[in-house]
Amino acid sequence: MNLRLKATWASLLVLFLLAVLVSPAYAAKKLMVPPVFADHMVVQRDKPIVVSGKAVAGAAVQVDVAGVVTATIADSKGKWRVVAPARPLGAPFAITISSTGETIAIRDVIAGDVFLCAGQSNMLLPALVTNDCRSLPVLKSATTRFFNLSKGDHIDLFFNTAKEMSLEGSTEKDSYFDSEGFKWIKADDPEIEHRSAVAVAFAHRLRQLVKDDIPIGIVQCTIGGTNIQSWMPASEVPEKYVDTKTSTPVGYVYEKYLAPMAGLNFKAVLWYQGESDVERFTFYPRLFAIMTQQLRKRFSPDMAFFIIQLPNWGAKSTMAPSLTAYFREAQQKASMVPNCFLVPTLNSEVTDYAELHSSNKLTVEKMQLKW
């Protein structure tokens, strides 16, 4: 009798688990969008809104942006893309995506000015560990919002290959269609202290210059220890410029973090990178020109680039040769690309010449917003 009861309960348990696994709540999602499409998103004002993602191959996809509906068909790989009309400054709106019975609703979207803050460890350094960005008064505006695209690296200053598991190729999860854990936060959110100090300082200064009714969106993509060749499509990097000794393969950051959201419009890019390219300063201007060309092609043709120079790091003596000095010169040459601007940091306050990651970031933004 006990054996029969145990068998009965085991059968019921199996049936229950099967019912749970095939229920809609637990079914594998087929309709997906890049994680930057989330509640409280900021889109670039007065620019077409490109929405893309994945769905069932051949399925119809309908996208409703503030009541304007656009439809398309997913291709043989399930990829789809629509272009919705631009939105001016105004009230928040919603974006709703529907396909094969699934719906993704994105609420409280606003149009404003959106900036991409990209680079390696000096851009990654969180406000929490700085001297001057931990408690800025501007962080009370609900129209200043932040999104961390590279959330897995928001604490580690240096690239962690073990955590990344594999640098070869790109899986569906690696392309960041898996949006779990990603979110836009408003500037008064306590999590702001884990965002890039340079990005927070930039928003602080910018908010002092623009009206409160102009929303500001900051998209952070920061991976410590990466060199410039990993930030552009691998197919566009000439073989003679490829560095095979680096820990980040050609195109890695672009394919994993940037490519999934291609089509979004940005007003400008804040670029703080180069520590991993100091020894290859002769190639840097050419590689930077290739990167700007490719990113403008895939995002916004007219977006500006602000190159933040590396700090006065190394030997304190001004007479000693310094690779960072040569590299700063290379950054100056790189800024000759049209609509690029150089942000010098050489004269900013330096308290420790042996420390590459300065804990004072407001001085960087003082120089940047002079432009």
mmCIF file with all atom_site columns, N, CA and C in Angstrom, residues 229-293:
data_model
loop_
_atom_site.group_PDB
_atom_site.id
_atom_site.type_symbol
_atom_site.label_atom_id
_atom_site.label_alt_id
_atom_site.label_comp_id
_atom_site.label_asym_id
_atom_site.label_entity_id
_atom_site.label_seq_id
_atom_site.pdbx_PDB_ins_code
_atom_site.Cartn_x
_atom_site.Cartn_y
_atom_site.Cartn_z
_atom_site.occupancy
_atom_site.B_iso_or_equiv
_atom_site.pdbx_formal_charge
_atom_site.auth_seq_id
_atom_site.auth_comp_id
_atom_site.auth_asym_id
_atom_site.auth_atom_id
_atom_site.pdbx_PDB_model_num
ATOM 1   N N  . GLN A 1 229 ? 40.922 47.990 -30.522 1.00 0.00 ? 229 GLN A N  1
ATOM 2   C CA . GLN A 1 229 ? 40.540 47.068 -31.589 1.00 0.00 ? 229 GLN A CA 1
ATOM 3   C C  . GLN A 1 229 ? 39.328 46.215 -31.215 1.00 0.00 ? 229 GLN A C  1
ATOM 4   N N  . SER A 1 230 ? 39.046 46.093 -29.924 1.00 0.00 ? 230 SER A N  1
ATOM 5   C CA . SER A 1 230 ? 37.894 45.291 -29.506 1.00 0.00 ? 230 SER A CA 1
ATOM 6   C C  . SER A 1 230 ? 36.584 46.067 -29.566 1.00 0.00 ? 230 SER A C  1
ATOM 7   N N  . TRP A 1 231 ? 36.669 47.374 -29.828 1.00 0.00 ? 231 TRP A N  1
ATOM 8   C CA . TRP A 1 231 ? 35.481 48.234 -29.830 1.00 0.00 ? 231 TRP A CA 1
ATOM 9   C C  . TRP A 1 231 ? 34.904 48.489 -31.216 1.00 0.00 ? 231 TRP A C  1
ATOM 10  N N  . MET A 1 232 ? 35.383 47.779 -32.213 1.00 0.00 ? 232 MET A N  1
ATOM 11  C CA . MET A 1 232 ? 34.895 47.972 -33.582 1.00 0.00 ? 232 MET A CA 1
ATOM 12  C C  . MET A 1 232 ? 34.708 46.620 -34.248 1.00 0.00 ? 232 MET A C  1
ATOM 13  N N  . PRO A 1 233 ? 33.912 46.548 -35.310 1.00 0.00 ? 233 PRO A N  1
ATOM 14  C CA . PRO A 1 233 ? 33.704 45.269 -35.983 1.00 0.00 ? 233 PRO A CA 1
ATOM 15  C C  . PRO A 1 233 ? 35.028 44.658 -36.433 1.00 0.00 ? 233 PRO A C  1
ATOM 16  N N  . ALA A 1 234 ? 35.207 43.387 -36.165 1.00 0.00 ? 234 ALA A N  1
ATOM 17  C CA . ALA A 1 234 ? 36.469 42.718 -36.483 1.00 0.00 ? 234 ALA A CA 1
ATOM 18  C C  . ALA A 1 234 ? 36.786 42.795 -37.968 1.00 0.00 ? 234 ALA A C  1
ATOM 19  N N  . SER A 1 235 ? 35.768 42.752 -38.803 1.00 0.00 ? 235 SER A N  1
ATOM 20  C CA . SER A 1 235 ? 35.978 42.760 -40.255 1.00 0.00 ? 235 SER A CA 1
ATOM 21  C C  . SER A 1 235 ? 36.548 44.075 -40.763 1.00 0.00 ? 235 SER A C  1
ATOM 22  N N  . GLU A 1 236 ? 36.488 45.121 -39.937 1.00 0.00 ? 236 GLU A N  1
ATOM 23  C CA . GLU A 1 236 ? 36.928 46.443 -40.373 1.00 0.00 ? 236 GLU A CA 1
ATOM 24  C C  . GLU A 1 236 ? 38.333 46.798 -39.897 1.00 0.00 ? 236 GLU A C  1
ATOM 25  N N  . VAL A 1 237 ? 38.974 45.923 -39.133 1.00 0.00 ? 237 VAL A N  1
ATOM 26  C CA . VAL A 1 237 ? 40.309 46.206 -38.615 1.00 0.00 ? 237 VAL A CA 1
ATOM 27  C C  . VAL A 1 237 ? 41.361 45.608 -39.551 1.00 0.00 ? 237 VAL A C  1
ATOM 28  N N  . PRO A 1 238 ? 42.178 46.436 -40.189 1.00 0.00 ? 238 PRO A N  1
ATOM 29  C CA . PRO A 1 238 ? 43.242 45.906 -41.056 1.00 0.00 ? 238 PRO A CA 1
ATOM 30  C C  . PRO A 1 238 ? 44.161 44.954 -40.296 1.00 0.00 ? 238 PRO A C  1
ATOM 31  N N  . GLU A 1 239 ? 44.558 43.880 -40.945 1.00 0.00 ? 239 GLU A N  1
ATOM 32  C CA . GLU A 1 239 ? 45.347 42.847 -40.277 1.00 0.00 ? 239 GLU A CA 1
ATOM 33  C C  . GLU A 1 239 ? 46.640 43.395 -39.687 1.00 0.00 ? 239 GLU A C  1
ATOM 34  N N  . LYS A 1 240 ? 47.244 44.374 -40.331 1.00 0.00 ? 240 LYS A N  1
ATOM 35  C CA . LYS A 1 240 ? 48.515 44.907 -39.839 1.00 0.00 ? 240 LYS A CA 1
ATOM 36  C C  . LYS A 1 240 ? 48.374 45.633 -38.506 1.00 0.00 ? 240 LYS A C  1
ATOM 37  N N  . TYR A 1 241 ? 47.131 46.006 -38.129 1.00 0.00 ? 241 TYR A N  1
ATOM 38  C CA . TYR A 1 241 ? 46.911 46.696 -36.865 1.00 0.00 ? 241 TYR A CA 1
ATOM 39  C C  . TYR A 1 241 ? 46.465 45.768 -35.740 1.00 0.00 ? 241 TYR A C  1
ATOM 40  N N  . VAL A 1 242 ? 46.241 44.497 -36.054 1.00 0.00 ? 242 VAL A N  1
ATOM 41  C CA . VAL A 1 242 ? 45.715 43.556 -35.060 1.00 0.00 ? 242 VAL A CA 1
ATOM 42  C C  . VAL A 1 242 ? 46.801 43.204 -34.046 1.00 0.00 ? 242 VAL A C  1
ATOM 43  N N  . ASP A 1 243 ? 46.463 43.333 -32.781 1.00 0.00 ? 243 ASP A N  1
ATOM 44  C CA . ASP A 1 243 ? 47.366 42.956 -31.692 1.00 0.00 ? 243 ASP A CA 1
ATOM 45  C C  . ASP A 1 243 ? 46.925 41.594 -31.171 1.00 0.00 ? 243 ASP A C  1
ATOM 46  N N  . THR A 1 244 ? 47.707 40.567 -31.453 1.00 0.00 ? 244 THR A N  1
ATOM 47  C CA . THR A 1 244 ? 47.337 39.204 -31.054 1.00 0.00 ? 244 THR A CA 1
ATOM 48  C C  . THR A 1 244 ? 47.710 38.885 -29.613 1.00 0.00 ? 244 THR A C  1
ATOM 49  N N  . LYS A 1 245 ? 48.436 39.790 -28.951 1.00 0.00 ? 245 LYS A N  1
ATOM 50  C CA . LYS A 1 245 ? 48.872 39.545 -27.578 1.00 0.00 ? 245 LYS A CA 1
ATOM 51  C C  . LYS A 1 245 ? 47.867 40.036 -26.534 1.00 0.00 ? 245 LYS A C  1
ATOM 52  N N  . THR A 1 246 ? 46.853 40.750 -26.964 1.00 0.00 ? 246 THR A N  1
ATOM 53  C CA . THR A 1 246 ? 45.901 41.326 -26.021 1.00 0.00 ? 246 THR A CA 1
ATOM 54  C C  . THR A 1 246 ? 44.938 40.281 -25.474 1.00 0.00 ? 246 THR A C  1
ATOM 55  N N  . SER A 1 247 ? 44.345 40.584 -24.316 1.00 0.00 ? 247 SER A N  1
ATOM 56  C CA . SER A 1 247 ? 43.366 39.674 -23.708 1.00 0.00 ? 247 SER A CA 1
ATOM 57  C C  . SER A 1 247 ? 41.978 39.842 -24.302 1.00 0.00 ? 247 SER A C  1
ATOM 58  N N  . THR A 1 248 ? 41.783 40.895 -25.096 1.00 0.00 ? 248 THR A N  1
ATOM 59  C CA . THR A 1 248 ? 40.464 41.123 -25.702 1.00 0.00 ? 248 THR A CA 1
ATOM 60  C C  . THR A 1 248 ? 40.575 41.038 -27.214 1.00 0.00 ? 248 THR A C  1
ATOM 61  N N  . PRO A 1 249 ? 39.999 40.021 -27.832 1.00 0.00 ? 249 PRO A N  1
ATOM 62  C CA . PRO A 1 249 ? 40.111 39.829 -29.276 1.00 0.00 ? 249 PRO A CA 1
ATOM 63  C C  . PRO A 1 249 ? 39.491 40.977 -30.071 1.00 0.00 ? 249 PRO A C  1
ATOM 64  N N  . VAL A 1 250 ? 39.885 41.072 -31.310 1.00 0.00 ? 250 VAL A N  1
ATOM 65  C CA . VAL A 1 250 ? 39.346 42.088 -32.205 1.00 0.00 ? 250 VAL A CA 1
ATOM 66  C C  . VAL A 1 250 ? 37.829 41.950 -32.279 1.00 0.00 ? 250 VAL A C  1
ATOM 67  N N  . GLY A 1 251 ? 37.128 43.062 -32.092 1.00 0.00 ? 251 GLY A N  1
ATOM 68  C CA . GLY A 1 251 ? 35.679 43.071 -32.231 1.00 0.00 ? 251 GLY A CA 1
ATOM 69  C C  . GLY A 1 251 ? 34.884 42.557 -31.053 1.00 0.00 ? 251 GLY A C  1
ATOM 70  N N  . TYR A 1 252 ? 35.557 42.109 -29.999 1.00 0.00 ? 252 TYR A N  1
ATOM 71  C CA . TYR A 1 252 ? 34.837 41.459 -28.893 1.00 0.00 ? 252 TYR A CA 1
ATOM 72  C C  . TYR A 1 252 ? 33.812 42.371 -28.225 1.00 0.00 ? 252 TYR A C  1
ATOM 73  N N  . VAL A 1 253 ? 34.223 43.557 -27.807 1.00 0.00 ? 253 VAL A N  1
ATOM 74  C CA . VAL A 1 253 ? 33.299 44.456 -27.107 1.00 0.00 ? 253 VAL A CA 1
ATOM 75  C C  . VAL A 1 253 ? 32.187 44.912 -28.048 1.00 0.00 ? 253 VAL A C  1
ATOM 76  N N  . TYR A 1 254 ? 32.554 45.200 -29.277 1.00 0.00 ? 254 TYR A N  1
ATOM 77  C CA . TYR A 1 254 ? 31.530 45.632 -30.237 1.00 0.00 ? 254 TYR A CA 1
ATOM 78  C C  . TYR A 1 254 ? 30.460 44.562 -30.407 1.00 0.00 ? 254 TYR A C  1
ATOM 79  N N  . GLU A 1 255 ? 30.869 43.326 -30.668 1.00 0.00 ? 255 GLU A N  1
ATOM 80  C CA . GLU A 1 255 ? 29.894 42.269 -30.934 1.00 0.00 ? 255 GLU A CA 1
ATOM 81  C C  . GLU A 1 255 ? 29.037 41.956 -29.717 1.00 0.00 ? 255 GLU A C  1
ATOM 82  N N  . LYS A 1 256 ? 29.631 41.993 -28.550 1.00 0.00 ? 256 LYS A N  1
ATOM 83  C CA . LYS A 1 256 ? 28.883 41.589 -27.355 1.00 0.00 ? 256 LYS A CA 1
ATOM 84  C C  . LYS A 1 256 ? 28.004 42.695 -26.790 1.00 0.00 ? 256 LYS A C  1
ATOM 85  N N  . TYR A 1 257 ? 28.486 43.932 -26.809 1.00 0.00 ? 257 TYR A N  1
ATOM 86  C CA . TYR A 1 257 ? 27.774 45.005 -26.120 1.00 0.00 ? 257 TYR A CA 1
ATOM 87  C C  . TYR A 1 257 ? 27.107 46.010 -27.055 1.00 0.00 ? 257 TYR A C  1
ATOM 88  N N  . LEU A 1 258 ? 27.739 46.349 -28.155 1.00 0.00 ? 258 LEU A N  1
ATOM 89  C CA . LEU A 1 258 ? 27.238 47.438 -28.987 1.00 0.00 ? 258 LEU A CA 1
ATOM 90  C C  . LEU A 1 258 ? 26.357 46.973 -30.143 1.00 0.00 ? 258 LEU A C  1
ATOM 91  N N  . ALA A 1 259 ? 26.763 45.912 -30.830 1.00 0.00 ? 259 ALA A N  1
ATOM 92  C CA . ALA A 1 259 ? 26.028 45.457 -32.007 1.00 0.00 ? 259 ALA A CA 1
ATOM 93  C C  . ALA A 1 259 ? 24.544 45.187 -31.747 1.00 0.00 ? 259 ALA A C  1
ATOM 94  N N  . PRO A 1 260 ? 24.170 44.576 -30.600 1.00 0.00 ? 260 PRO A N  1
ATOM 95  C CA . PRO A 1 260 ? 22.753 44.295 -30.380 1.00 0.00 ? 260 PRO A CA 1
ATOM 96  C C  . PRO A 1 260 ? 21.859 45.537 -30.367 1.00 0.00 ? 260 PRO A C  1
ATOM 97  N N  . MET A 1 261 ? 22.412 46.711 -30.058 1.00 0.00 ? 261 MET A N  1
ATOM 98  C CA . MET A 1 261 ? 21.573 47.911 -30.017 1.00 0.00 ? 261 MET A CA 1
ATOM 99  C C  . MET A 1 261 ? 21.870 48.860 -31.184 1.00 0.00 ? 261 MET A C  1
ATOM 100 N N  . ALA A 1 262 ? 22.509 48.342 -32.239 1.00 0.00 ? 262 ALA A N  1
ATOM 101 C CA . ALA A 1 262 ? 22.811 49.160 -33.416 1.00 0.00 ? 262 ALA A CA 1
ATOM 102 C C  . ALA A 1 262 ? 21.533 49.788 -33.954 1.00 0.00 ? 262 ALA A C  1
ATOM 103 N N  . GLY A 1 263 ? 21.623 51.043 -34.337 1.00 0.00 ? 263 GLY A N  1
ATOM 104 C CA . GLY A 1 263 ? 20.461 51.770 -34.839 1.00 0.00 ? 263 GLY A CA 1
ATOM 105 C C  . GLY A 1 263 ? 19.976 52.837 -33.886 1.00 0.00 ? 263 GLY A C  1
ATOM 106 N N  . LEU A 1 264 ? 20.333 52.701 -32.596 1.00 0.00 ? 264 LEU A N  1
ATOM 107 C CA . LEU A 1 264 ? 19.968 53.744 -31.645 1.00 0.00 ? 264 LEU A CA 1
ATOM 108 C C  . LEU A 1 264 ? 20.725 55.030 -31.972 1.00 0.00 ? 264 LEU A C  1
ATOM 109 N N  . ASN A 1 265 ? 20.116 56.141 -31.681 1.00 0.00 ? 265 ASN A N  1
ATOM 110 C CA . ASN A 1 265 ? 20.760 57.428 -31.921 1.00 0.00 ? 265 ASN A CA 1
ATOM 111 C C  . ASN A 1 265 ? 21.346 57.984 -30.631 1.00 0.00 ? 265 ASN A C  1
ATOM 112 N N  . PHE A 1 266 ? 22.549 58.517 -30.736 1.00 0.00 ? 266 PHE A N  1
ATOM 113 C CA . PHE A 1 266 ? 23.203 59.189 -29.622 1.00 0.00 ? 266 PHE A CA 1
ATOM 114 C C  . PHE A 1 266 ? 23.587 60.599 -30.054 1.00 0.00 ? 266 PHE A C  1
ATOM 115 N N  . LYS A 1 267 ? 23.522 61.513 -29.121 1.00 0.00 ? 267 LYS A N  1
ATOM 116 C CA . LYS A 1 267 ? 23.967 62.866 -29.408 1.00 0.00 ? 267 LYS A CA 1
ATOM 117 C C  . LYS A 1 267 ? 25.491 62.940 -29.462 1.00 0.00 ? 267 LYS A C  1
ATOM 118 N N  . ALA A 1 268 ? 26.149 62.199 -28.568 1.00 0.00 ? 268 ALA A N  1
ATOM 119 C CA . ALA A 1 268 ? 27.610 62.218 -28.530 1.00 0.00 ? 268 ALA A CA 1
ATOM 120 C C  . ALA A 1 268 ? 28.122 60.990 -27.790 1.00 0.00 ? 268 ALA A C  1
ATOM 121 N N  . VAL A 1 269 ? 29.413 60.714 -27.994 1.00 0.00 ? 269 VAL A N  1
ATOM 122 C CA . VAL A 1 269 ? 30.113 59.634 -27.294 1.00 0.00 ? 269 VAL A CA 1
ATOM 123 C C  . VAL A 1 269 ? 31.215 60.244 -26.450 1.00 0.00 ? 269 VAL A C  1
ATOM 124 N N  . LEU A 1 270 ? 31.255 59.896 -25.178 1.00 0.00 ? 270 LEU A N  1
ATOM 125 C CA . LEU A 1 270 ? 32.364 60.274 -24.294 1.00 0.00 ? 270 LEU A CA 1
ATOM 126 C C  . LEU A 1 270 ? 33.307 59.089 -24.256 1.00 0.00 ? 270 LEU A C  1
ATOM 127 N N  . TRP A 1 271 ? 34.512 59.270 -24.784 1.00 0.00 ? 271 TRP A N  1
ATOM 128 C CA . TRP A 1 271 ? 35.446 58.158 -24.994 1.00 0.00 ? 271 TRP A CA 1
ATOM 129 C C  . TRP A 1 271 ? 36.664 58.326 -24.099 1.00 0.00 ? 271 TRP A C  1
ATOM 130 N N  . TYR A 1 272 ? 36.785 57.447 -23.088 1.00 0.00 ? 272 TYR A N  1
ATOM 131 C CA . TYR A 1 272 ? 37.913 57.493 -22.150 1.00 0.00 ? 272 TYR A CA 1
ATOM 132 C C  . TYR A 1 272 ? 38.588 56.129 -22.188 1.00 0.00 ? 272 TYR A C  1
ATOM 133 N N  . GLN A 1 273 ? 39.542 55.977 -23.085 1.00 0.00 ? 273 GLN A N  1
ATOM 134 C CA . GLN A 1 273 ? 40.169 54.679 -23.317 1.00 0.00 ? 273 GLN A CA 1
ATOM 135 C C  . GLN A 1 273 ? 41.586 54.915 -23.827 1.00 0.00 ? 273 GLN A C  1
ATOM 136 N N  . GLY A 1 274 ? 42.445 53.933 -23.660 1.00 0.00 ? 274 GLY A N  1
ATOM 137 C CA . GLY A 1 274 ? 43.785 54.044 -24.200 1.00 0.00 ? 274 GLY A CA 1
ATOM 138 C C  . GLY A 1 274 ? 44.862 53.448 -23.323 1.00 0.00 ? 274 GLY A C  1
ATOM 139 N N  . GLU A 1 275 ? 44.549 53.193 -22.062 1.00 0.00 ? 275 GLU A N  1
ATOM 140 C CA . GLU A 1 275 ? 45.559 52.653 -21.157 1.00 0.00 ? 275 GLU A CA 1
ATOM 141 C C  . GLU A 1 275 ? 46.164 51.351 -21.702 1.00 0.00 ? 275 GLU A C  1
ATOM 142 N N  . SER A 1 276 ? 45.330 50.564 -22.394 1.00 0.00 ? 276 SER A N  1
ATOM 143 C CA . SER A 1 276 ? 45.809 49.289 -22.937 1.00 0.00 ? 276 SER A CA 1
ATOM 144 C C  . SER A 1 276 ? 46.453 49.430 -24.309 1.00 0.00 ? 276 SER A C  1
ATOM 145 N N  . ASP A 1 277 ? 46.494 50.652 -24.837 1.00 0.00 ? 277 ASP A N  1
ATOM 146 C CA . ASP A 1 277 ? 47.071 50.880 -26.159 1.00 0.00 ? 277 ASP A CA 1
ATOM 147 C C  . ASP A 1 277 ? 48.294 51.797 -26.126 1.00 0.00 ? 277 ASP A C  1
ATOM 148 N N  . VAL A 1 278 ? 48.773 52.119 -24.933 1.00 0.00 ? 278 VAL A N  1
ATOM 149 C CA . VAL A 1 278 ? 49.863 53.086 -24.807 1.00 0.00 ? 278 VAL A CA 1
ATOM 150 C C  . VAL A 1 278 ? 51.083 52.682 -25.631 1.00 0.00 ? 278 VAL A C  1
ATOM 151 N N  . GLU A 1 279 ? 51.425 51.401 -25.611 1.00 0.00 ? 279 GLU A N  1
ATOM 152 C CA . GLU A 1 279 ? 52.631 50.951 -26.314 1.00 0.00 ? 279 GLU A CA 1
ATOM 153 C C  . GLU A 1 279 ? 52.442 50.932 -27.826 1.00 0.00 ? 279 GLU A C  1
ATOM 154 N N  . ARG A 1 280 ? 51.213 51.067 -28.289 1.00 0.00 ? 280 ARG A N  1
ATOM 155 C CA . ARG A 1 280 ? 50.926 51.048 -29.730 1.00 0.00 ? 280 ARG A CA 1
ATOM 156 C C  . ARG A 1 280 ? 50.424 52.420 -30.178 1.00 0.00 ? 280 ARG A C  1
ATOM 157 N N  . PHE A 1 281 ? 51.039 53.456 -29.633 1.00 0.00 ? 281 PHE A N  1
ATOM 158 C CA . PHE A 1 281 ? 50.552 54.812 -29.886 1.00 0.00 ? 281 PHE A CA 1
ATOM 159 C C  . PHE A 1 281 ? 50.651 55.222 -31.359 1.00 0.00 ? 281 PHE A C  1
ATOM 160 N N  . THR A 1 282 ? 51.576 54.617 -32.109 1.00 0.00 ? 282 THR A N  1
ATOM 161 C CA . THR A 1 282 ? 51.722 55.005 -33.514 1.00 0.00 ? 282 THR A CA 1
ATOM 162 C C  . THR A 1 282 ? 50.510 54.598 -34.356 1.00 0.00 ? 282 THR A C  1
ATOM 163 N N  . PHE A 1 283 ? 49.821 53.522 -33.956 1.00 0.00 ? 283 PHE A N  1
ATOM 164 C CA . PHE A 1 283 ? 48.666 53.037 -34.710 1.00 0.00 ? 283 PHE A CA 1
ATOM 165 C C  . PHE A 1 283 ? 47.352 53.676 -34.252 1.00 0.00 ? 283 PHE A C  1
ATOM 166 N N  . TYR A 1 284 ? 47.355 54.285 -33.071 1.00 0.00 ? 284 TYR A N  1
ATOM 167 C CA . TYR A 1 284 ? 46.097 54.689 -32.445 1.00 0.00 ? 284 TYR A CA 1
ATOM 168 C C  . TYR A 1 284 ? 45.261 55.665 -33.275 1.00 0.00 ? 284 TYR A C  1
ATOM 169 N N  . PRO A 1 285 ? 45.830 56.733 -33.844 1.00 0.00 ? 285 PRO A N  1
ATOM 170 C CA . PRO A 1 285 ? 44.994 57.665 -34.619 1.00 0.00 ? 285 PRO A CA 1
ATOM 171 C C  . PRO A 1 285 ? 44.238 56.972 -35.752 1.00 0.00 ? 285 PRO A C  1
ATOM 172 N N  . ARG A 1 286 ? 44.905 56.042 -36.449 1.00 0.00 ? 286 ARG A N  1
ATOM 173 C CA . ARG A 1 286 ? 44.236 55.339 -37.548 1.00 0.00 ? 286 ARG A CA 1
ATOM 174 C C  . ARG A 1 286 ? 43.124 54.443 -37.030 1.00 0.00 ? 286 ARG A C  1
ATOM 175 N N  . LEU A 1 287 ? 43.380 53.715 -35.951 1.00 0.00 ? 287 LEU A N  1
ATOM 176 C CA . LEU A 1 287 ? 42.357 52.836 -35.384 1.00 0.00 ? 287 LEU A CA 1
ATOM 177 C C  . LEU A 1 287 ? 41.169 53.639 -34.862 1.00 0.00 ? 287 LEU A C  1
ATOM 178 N N  . PHE A 1 288 ? 41.439 54.790 -34.263 1.00 0.00 ? 288 PHE A N  1
ATOM 179 C CA . PHE A 1 288 ? 40.342 55.623 -33.770 1.00 0.00 ? 288 PHE A CA 1
ATOM 180 C C  . PHE A 1 288 ? 39.485 56.129 -34.933 1.00 0.00 ? 288 PHE A C  1
ATOM 181 N N  . ALA A 1 289 ? 40.123 56.496 -36.035 1.00 0.00 ? 289 ALA A N  1
ATOM 182 C CA . ALA A 1 289 ? 39.373 56.956 -37.202 1.00 0.00 ? 289 ALA A CA 1
ATOM 183 C C  . ALA A 1 289 ? 38.469 55.849 -37.746 1.00 0.00 ? 289 ALA A C  1
ATOM 184 N N  . ILE A 1 290 ? 38.978 54.613 -37.755 1.00 0.00 ? 290 ILE A N  1
ATOM 185 C CA . ILE A 1 290 ? 38.163 53.480 -38.213 1.00 0.00 ? 290 ILE A CA 1
ATOM 186 C C  . ILE A 1 290 ? 36.977 53.269 -37.271 1.00 0.00 ? 290 ILE A C  1
ATOM 187 N N  . MET A 1 291 ? 37.249 53.333 -35.960 1.00 0.00 ? 291 MET A N  1
ATOM 188 C CA . MET A 1 291 ? 36.183 53.118 -34.982 1.00 0.00 ? 291 MET A CA 1
ATOM 189 C C  . MET A 1 291 ? 35.078 54.160 -35.112 1.00 0.00 ? 291 MET A C  1
ATOM 190 N N  . THR A 1 292 ? 35.438 55.429 -35.190 1.00 0.00 ? 292 THR A N  1
ATOM 191 C CA . THR A 1 292 ? 34.417 56.474 -35.296 1.00 0.00 ? 292 THR A CA 1
ATOM 192 C C  . THR A 1 292 ? 33.594 56.302 -36.560 1.00 0.00 ? 292 THR A C  1
ATOM 193 N N  . GLN A 1 293 ? 34.251 55.967 -37.651 1.00 0.00 ? 293 GLN A N  1
ATOM 194 C CA . GLN A 1 293 ? 33.539 55.758 -38.910 1.00 0.00 ? 293 GLN A CA 1
ATOM 195 C C  . GLN A 1 293 ? 32.524 54.631 -38.791 1.00 0.00 ? 293 GLN A C  1
#
